[in-house]
Coordinates of C-alpha atoms and ligand atoms in Angstrom, one line a residue:
M1 CA -160.0 111.0 86.6
K2 CA -157.2 111.2 84.9
N3 CA -156.4 113.8 82.0
V4 CA -156.7 112.3 78.6
K5 CA -152.8 111.9 78.2
G6 CA -152.5 110.1 81.1
M7 CA -155.5 107.4 79.9
I8 CA -153.6 106.8 76.7
K9 CA -150.3 105.8 78.1
D10 CA -152.0 103.8 81.1
I11 CA -153.8 101.8 78.0
L12 CA -151.0 101.3 76.0
T13 CA -149.1 100.1 77.7
K14 CA -151.4 96.9 79.5
E15 CA -150.8 93.4 78.9
N16 CA -154.7 92.4 79.0
L17 CA -157.3 94.9 77.1
S18 CA -160.8 95.6 78.1
K19 CA -163.8 96.7 76.4
E20 CA -163.3 99.7 77.7
D21 CA -159.7 100.6 76.6
I22 CA -160.6 99.3 72.8
V23 CA -163.1 101.6 72.6
F24 CA -161.3 104.0 74.4
L25 CA -158.6 103.5 71.4
L26 CA -160.3 103.2 68.3
N27 CA -162.6 107.0 69.6
S28 CA -159.1 108.6 70.2
T29 CA -157.8 111.3 68.2
G30 CA -155.4 113.3 67.3
E31 CA -151.9 113.1 69.5
D32 CA -154.0 109.5 71.2
S33 CA -153.9 107.8 67.5
I34 CA -150.3 109.6 66.9
A35 CA -148.7 107.7 70.1
L36 CA -151.4 104.1 69.4
F37 CA -149.6 103.8 66.0
K38 CA -145.8 105.1 66.6
K39 CA -147.1 101.8 70.2
S40 CA -148.4 99.4 67.4
A41 CA -145.0 99.2 65.2
E42 CA -142.8 98.6 68.0
I43 CA -145.3 96.1 68.7
R44 CA -144.8 94.6 64.9
E45 CA -140.7 95.1 64.5
K46 CA -140.5 93.8 68.0
Y47 CA -142.5 90.4 67.7
V48 CA -143.0 89.7 64.1
G49 CA -139.8 92.1 63.0
N50 CA -140.2 94.3 59.9
K51 CA -140.5 92.2 57.1
V52 CA -143.4 92.4 54.5
Y53 CA -144.9 89.4 52.7
L54 CA -146.4 89.0 49.0
R55 CA -148.7 87.1 47.9
G56 CA -150.3 87.3 44.5
L57 CA -154.0 87.3 44.6
I58 CA -155.6 85.6 41.9
E59 CA -158.9 86.0 41.5
F60 CA -159.9 83.2 39.6
S61 CA -163.9 83.4 39.2
N62 CA -166.8 85.9 40.4
I63 CA -168.7 83.0 40.2
C64 CA -170.7 82.7 43.6
S65 CA -174.3 80.8 44.3
K66 CA -174.9 83.1 47.4
N67 CA -176.2 87.0 48.2
C68 CA -173.8 88.9 50.9
L69 CA -175.8 91.4 50.9
Y70 CA -173.1 93.9 51.2
C71 CA -171.2 92.1 47.9
G72 CA -171.5 93.3 44.7
I73 CA -170.4 90.2 43.0
R74 CA -173.6 88.3 45.2
K75 CA -175.5 86.0 43.5
D76 CA -178.6 88.2 42.2
N77 CA -177.0 90.9 40.6
K78 CA -177.6 90.8 37.6
K79 CA -175.7 93.2 36.0
V80 CA -172.5 91.7 36.9
K81 CA -170.4 90.2 33.8
R82 CA -169.6 86.2 34.8
Y83 CA -166.5 84.8 34.0
N84 CA -163.7 81.8 35.2
I85 CA -160.7 82.0 34.7
S86 CA -158.9 79.5 32.2
D87 CA -157.0 76.7 34.2
E88 CA -154.1 78.5 31.6
E89 CA -154.5 81.8 32.5
I90 CA -153.5 81.2 37.3
I91 CA -151.2 79.0 35.9
D92 CA -149.6 81.8 34.0
A93 CA -150.0 84.1 37.0
A94 CA -148.8 81.7 38.8
R95 CA -145.3 81.2 36.9
F96 CA -145.8 85.3 37.6
A97 CA -145.4 85.2 41.3
Y98 CA -142.9 82.2 41.2
E99 CA -140.8 84.2 38.9
N100 CA -141.1 87.5 40.5
N101 CA -140.0 85.7 43.9
Y102 CA -143.6 87.0 45.1
G103 CA -143.6 83.8 47.9
S104 CA -146.9 82.6 47.8
L105 CA -150.2 82.9 46.0
V106 CA -153.9 83.9 47.2
L107 CA -156.4 82.2 45.3
Q108 CA -159.4 83.6 45.8
S109 CA -163.6 83.3 43.9
G110 CA -166.6 83.6 44.6
E111 CA -168.7 80.4 46.9
L112 CA -169.2 77.1 45.2
Q113 CA -170.0 73.3 45.7
G114 CA -170.1 70.4 44.3
N115 CA -167.3 67.7 42.8
A116 CA -166.3 70.2 39.9
F117 CA -165.3 72.7 41.1
T118 CA -163.9 70.6 44.4
K119 CA -162.3 69.1 41.5
R120 CA -160.3 72.3 39.4
V121 CA -158.9 74.4 42.6
E122 CA -157.3 70.5 44.1
T123 CA -155.7 70.0 39.8
L124 CA -155.2 74.1 40.0
L125 CA -153.0 73.5 43.7
K126 CA -151.2 70.7 42.2
K127 CA -150.3 72.5 39.1
I128 CA -149.4 75.3 40.8
K129 CA -147.4 73.0 43.1
K130 CA -145.4 71.6 40.1
I131 CA -144.5 74.2 38.5
S132 CA -143.3 76.3 41.0
D133 CA -141.5 73.9 42.4
N134 CA -143.1 73.1 45.6
K135 CA -142.0 76.7 46.7
L136 CA -145.1 78.5 46.6
G137 CA -146.9 78.9 49.3
I138 CA -150.7 78.6 48.1
T139 CA -153.6 80.6 50.5
L140 CA -158.0 79.4 49.5
S141 CA -160.1 82.4 50.2
C142 CA -163.0 80.3 48.0
G143 CA -165.3 80.5 51.2
E144 CA -166.8 77.7 53.5
Q145 CA -167.5 73.8 52.3
T146 CA -167.4 70.7 54.1
E147 CA -164.6 69.5 55.8
E148 CA -163.5 67.1 53.7
V149 CA -163.4 69.5 50.8
F150 CA -161.1 71.7 53.5
Q151 CA -159.2 68.8 53.9
K152 CA -158.2 67.6 49.9
W153 CA -157.1 70.8 49.2
F154 CA -154.9 70.8 52.4
E155 CA -154.2 67.6 51.2
A156 CA -153.4 69.2 47.4
G157 CA -151.1 71.7 48.4
A158 CA -153.3 74.5 50.2
H159 CA -151.5 75.8 53.0
R160 CA -153.9 78.8 54.8
Y161 CA -156.6 79.6 54.3
L162 CA -158.7 82.9 54.6
L163 CA -162.5 83.1 55.3
R164 CA -163.5 85.9 57.4
I165 CA -166.4 85.5 59.6
E166 CA -167.1 89.5 58.4
A167 CA -168.8 91.1 62.4
S168 CA -169.0 88.8 65.3
N169 CA -171.7 90.0 66.4
K170 CA -174.7 87.0 65.8
E171 CA -177.8 89.7 65.8
L172 CA -175.4 92.5 63.2
Y173 CA -174.2 88.9 61.4
K174 CA -177.6 88.4 60.0
K175 CA -179.0 92.0 59.1
L176 CA -176.1 91.9 57.1
H177 CA -177.2 88.3 55.2
P178 CA -180.1 86.9 54.1
D179 CA -182.1 85.0 56.3
N180 CA -182.4 81.8 53.7
G181 CA -180.7 78.9 54.8
L182 CA -177.7 79.9 53.1
H183 CA -176.1 82.1 55.5
N184 CA -175.6 81.2 59.0
W185 CA -173.1 82.8 61.6
D186 CA -172.4 79.5 63.1
E187 CA -171.9 77.5 60.2
R188 CA -168.7 79.9 59.0
Y189 CA -167.7 79.8 62.7
E190 CA -167.7 75.7 62.8
S191 CA -165.8 76.1 59.3
L192 CA -162.8 78.4 60.8
N193 CA -162.7 75.3 64.0
I194 CA -163.0 73.2 61.0
L195 CA -160.0 74.8 59.2
K196 CA -157.9 75.2 62.6
K197 CA -158.1 71.5 63.4
T198 CA -157.0 70.6 59.5
G199 CA -153.7 72.6 59.6
Y200 CA -154.2 75.3 58.2
Q201 CA -153.0 78.1 58.7
T202 CA -156.2 79.7 59.5
G203 CA -157.4 84.1 58.1
T204 CA -160.3 85.1 59.0
G205 CA -161.9 89.2 59.4
V206 CA -164.0 92.3 58.9
M207 CA -165.7 95.0 57.0
I208 CA -164.5 98.0 59.2
G209 CA -167.6 100.9 58.7
L210 CA -171.0 98.6 58.0
P211 CA -174.3 100.2 58.4
F212 CA -175.4 99.4 61.3
Q213 CA -172.3 98.5 62.6
T214 CA -171.1 100.4 66.2
V215 CA -168.0 101.0 67.4
E216 CA -168.9 98.8 70.4
H217 CA -169.2 96.0 67.3
L218 CA -166.1 96.8 66.5
A219 CA -164.2 96.2 69.9
E220 CA -166.5 92.9 70.1
D221 CA -164.9 91.5 66.7
L222 CA -161.3 92.1 68.2
L223 CA -162.1 90.8 71.4
F224 CA -163.7 87.5 69.7
M225 CA -160.6 87.7 67.2
Q226 CA -158.4 87.5 70.6
E227 CA -160.4 84.5 72.0
S228 CA -160.3 83.1 69.0
D229 CA -156.9 82.4 68.5
I230 CA -156.5 82.5 64.4
D231 CA -153.3 83.5 63.1
M232 CA -153.6 86.2 60.1
F233 CA -156.0 88.8 59.6
G234 CA -158.0 91.1 56.4
M235 CA -160.1 93.8 58.3
G236 CA -161.3 97.3 55.5
P237 CA -163.9 99.5 55.3
Y238 CA -166.4 98.0 53.9
I239 CA -167.7 100.0 50.5
E240 CA -171.1 100.7 49.5
H241 CA -171.9 99.3 45.7
E242 CA -175.3 100.6 43.9
E243 CA -175.9 97.1 43.0
T244 CA -176.7 96.2 46.2
P245 CA -179.5 95.9 48.7
L246 CA -177.2 97.4 51.6
Y247 CA -176.7 100.7 49.5
Q248 CA -180.1 101.9 50.6
Y249 CA -178.7 102.7 54.0
K250 CA -175.5 104.7 52.4
E251 CA -176.8 108.0 53.6
K252 CA -176.3 106.3 57.1
L253 CA -171.9 105.6 56.4
L254 CA -169.7 107.2 57.8
S255 CA -167.3 109.0 55.5
L256 CA -164.8 107.0 53.3
E257 CA -161.9 109.2 54.9
K258 CA -163.3 108.0 58.9
R259 CA -163.7 104.1 57.5
F260 CA -160.5 104.6 56.7
E261 CA -159.2 106.3 59.6
L262 CA -160.9 103.6 62.2
T263 CA -159.3 100.3 60.2
M264 CA -156.0 101.9 60.6
K265 CA -157.0 102.2 64.9
M266 CA -158.4 98.5 64.4
I267 CA -155.3 97.1 62.6
A268 CA -152.8 98.9 65.5
V269 CA -154.9 97.8 67.8
L270 CA -155.2 94.6 67.4
R271 CA -151.3 94.6 67.1
L272 CA -151.5 95.5 70.5
M273 CA -153.4 92.6 71.2
M274 CA -151.6 89.8 69.1
K275 CA -148.5 90.9 69.3
D276 CA -147.3 87.8 66.7
V277 CA -149.5 87.3 63.7
N278 CA -150.0 88.4 60.4
I279 CA -152.2 90.9 59.1
A280 CA -153.0 91.7 55.5
A281 CA -153.4 95.2 54.4
T282 CA -156.2 94.6 51.9
T283 CA -156.4 95.9 48.4
A284 CA -160.4 97.8 49.9
L285 CA -158.2 100.2 51.7
Q286 CA -156.3 101.4 48.0
A287 CA -159.5 102.1 47.2
I288 CA -159.7 105.2 49.5
D289 CA -156.4 106.3 50.3
K290 CA -153.7 106.0 47.7
K291 CA -150.9 105.3 50.1
G292 CA -154.1 103.1 52.3
R293 CA -151.9 100.2 51.6
E294 CA -148.5 101.4 53.0
K295 CA -149.9 104.0 55.9
I296 CA -151.3 100.3 57.7
I297 CA -148.1 98.6 57.0
K298 CA -146.5 101.9 58.4
L299 CA -148.9 101.1 61.5
G300 CA -148.8 97.4 62.4
A301 CA -149.3 95.4 58.7
N302 CA -146.9 92.8 57.6
V303 CA -148.1 91.1 54.4
L304 CA -149.0 92.8 51.1
M305 CA -151.6 91.0 48.0
P306 CA -150.5 93.0 45.1
N307 CA -153.7 92.0 42.6
I308 CA -151.8 89.4 39.7
T309 CA -155.6 89.2 38.5
P310 CA -154.8 88.9 33.8
G311 CA -155.9 92.5 33.6
K312 CA -159.3 91.6 31.2
Y313 CA -161.1 90.1 34.6
R314 CA -160.5 92.6 36.4
D315 CA -163.6 95.2 36.5
D316 CA -166.1 92.0 37.1
Y317 CA -164.5 91.5 40.0
A318 CA -166.1 94.4 41.5
L319 CA -166.5 93.3 45.1
Y320 CA -167.0 97.3 45.5
Q321 CA -167.5 100.4 44.1
N322 CA -164.0 102.4 42.4
K323 CA -161.8 99.1 43.2
P324 CA -158.3 100.1 42.4
I325 CA -157.1 98.2 38.3
T326 CA -153.7 99.2 38.7
D327 CA -151.9 96.0 36.5
E328 CA -149.7 95.7 39.6
K329 CA -147.7 92.7 37.6
A330 CA -146.2 95.9 36.3
E331 CA -142.6 96.5 36.7
D332 CA -143.2 100.4 37.5
Y333 CA -146.2 99.4 40.6
K334 CA -142.9 96.6 41.8
N335 CA -141.1 100.3 42.5
F336 CA -144.0 101.8 43.7
I337 CA -144.1 99.7 46.0
E338 CA -140.6 98.9 47.1
A339 CA -140.5 102.3 47.4
G340 CA -144.3 102.6 49.8
I341 CA -143.0 99.4 51.6
K342 CA -139.5 101.5 52.1
T343 CA -141.0 104.6 53.0
A344 CA -142.6 102.3 56.0
G345 CA -139.5 101.4 57.4
C346 CA -139.8 98.0 56.5
T347 CA -138.4 95.9 53.5
I348 CA -139.7 92.9 51.6
G349 CA -139.1 89.5 52.2
Y350 CA -139.4 88.1 48.5
G351 CA -139.0 84.3 47.9
E352 CA -140.3 83.2 51.7
W353 CA -143.5 82.0 52.4
G354 CA -143.4 84.6 56.0
D355 CA -146.0 81.9 57.8
S356 CA -148.1 83.4 61.1
L357 CA -145.9 82.8 64.0
H358 CA -149.0 82.3 65.7
F359 CA -148.9 79.6 63.5
L360 CA -146.2 78.2 64.2
N361 CA -146.3 78.6 68.5
R362 CA -149.1 77.3 68.0
K363 CA -148.1 74.4 66.7
K364 CA -145.1 74.0 69.3
L365 CA -148.1 74.2 72.2
D366 CA -150.4 71.9 70.5
N367 CA -147.0 69.1 70.7
V368 CA -146.0 69.7 74.2
Ligands
SAH1 N1 -167.2 84.1 48.4 C1 -165.2 84.2 49.7 C2 -164.4 85.2 48.5 C3 -165.0 86.2 48.4 S1 -165.3 87.3 49.0 C4 -165.8 84.7 50.5 O1 -167.2 85.3 50.9 O2 -165.9 84.5 51.8 C5 -163.9 88.4 50.0 C6 -164.1 89.2 51.2 O3 -164.1 90.6 50.1 C7 -165.7 89.5 51.4 O4 -165.2 88.2 52.8 C8 -165.5 90.3 52.6 O5 -164.9 90.6 53.5 C9 -165.2 91.6 51.3 N2 -166.1 92.1 50.8 C10 -167.3 92.0 50.2 N3 -168.2 93.4 49.7 C11 -167.2 94.1 50.3 C12 -167.5 95.7 49.6 N4 -169.2 95.8 49.3 N5 -166.8 96.3 50.9 C13 -166.0 95.8 51.0 N6 -165.4 94.4 51.3 C14 -166.0 94.6 50.9
SF4_2 FE1 -170.0 85.1 47.4 FE2 -168.0 86.2 48.9 FE3 -169.6 88.1 47.4 FE4 -170.7 87.2 49.8 S1 -169.2 88.3 49.5 S2 -171.9 87.4 47.3 S3 -169.9 84.8 49.2 S4 -168.2 86.7 46.9

């Protein structure tokens, strides 16, 4: 049998990783992990270059009709002060992103259905396109919707959509969501397919370090992502929230540091498996390690989502606890991310959409 050093070398040169290989990489420590991170950084550089693209994140409403058992703004959490940012304030934040050359925005909210919500988002999209001379790229992250709604928003100017599958394993998904007909894995998966069909650059992802989740589940998540041919990914550590049902399992969780390390390895392995996709360094990383996002960029992520939600609403969009509340609009914050990205050996793609190469390649294949 090969020594461990030999094994990591072999795995890192493979074109296709098996579930066993992935589990090996996710369990790696010390020098093996360093070799993994070195390899994923090389692949990022070779296939997507060293630019990091910005998407200014606006969390425009925390009103949600769902009850995901892990989420701090779930419908049944009566302690949350609900808000809906006015259109003017959203447009101001969009203007800030445009004037500061962010290139793109993400509009995120709790999940609501119905005409009023559909119309509101549609109007906002059109307004943002107008004030930015059609130049700001817009990603939406407003949960599951019907094909008709996805289509309407696409026509109004959104061209990317983020909808995490949360857990690719159906049994695990069931343990994380109430069994009330509103939280259905197959329907969520179907939404991802509709988004792709509608023409969106489609993003998904999972939480890492959830109760009941094993390394095998995470390896299956990565294989699921590869198989579903998705364009962009946002994965981050699960962070418990006291006012949620899943909090009762907090003693069973890995330490925050271990969840962070596991996230680093998940992102590195994903970069090995899907070389041309966009991968975001998510906000939850920052809650564990101040330099979290920079570390993740160094090893292969190429998208950063600075939070530009107006300061007075920040505390109330608490999906998880210890969410960083830095005013990421401030000038010194800009210097801070620029310095971090430079340390990671990357530069910021100011004013660029930074579309997923995977999406562009997928479209080319569709047209053959
Ligand atoms: N309502 C939309 C978008 C907002 S929630 C939706 O659910 O798709 C955005 C993401 O926050 C979710 O997909 C989930 O992965 C993440 N999230 C929620 N609670 C979290 C927690 N406790 N720890 C880490 N991430 C969490
Ligand atoms: Fe609502 Fe999204 Fe939170 Fe679920 S994860 S409760 S859909 S905001």
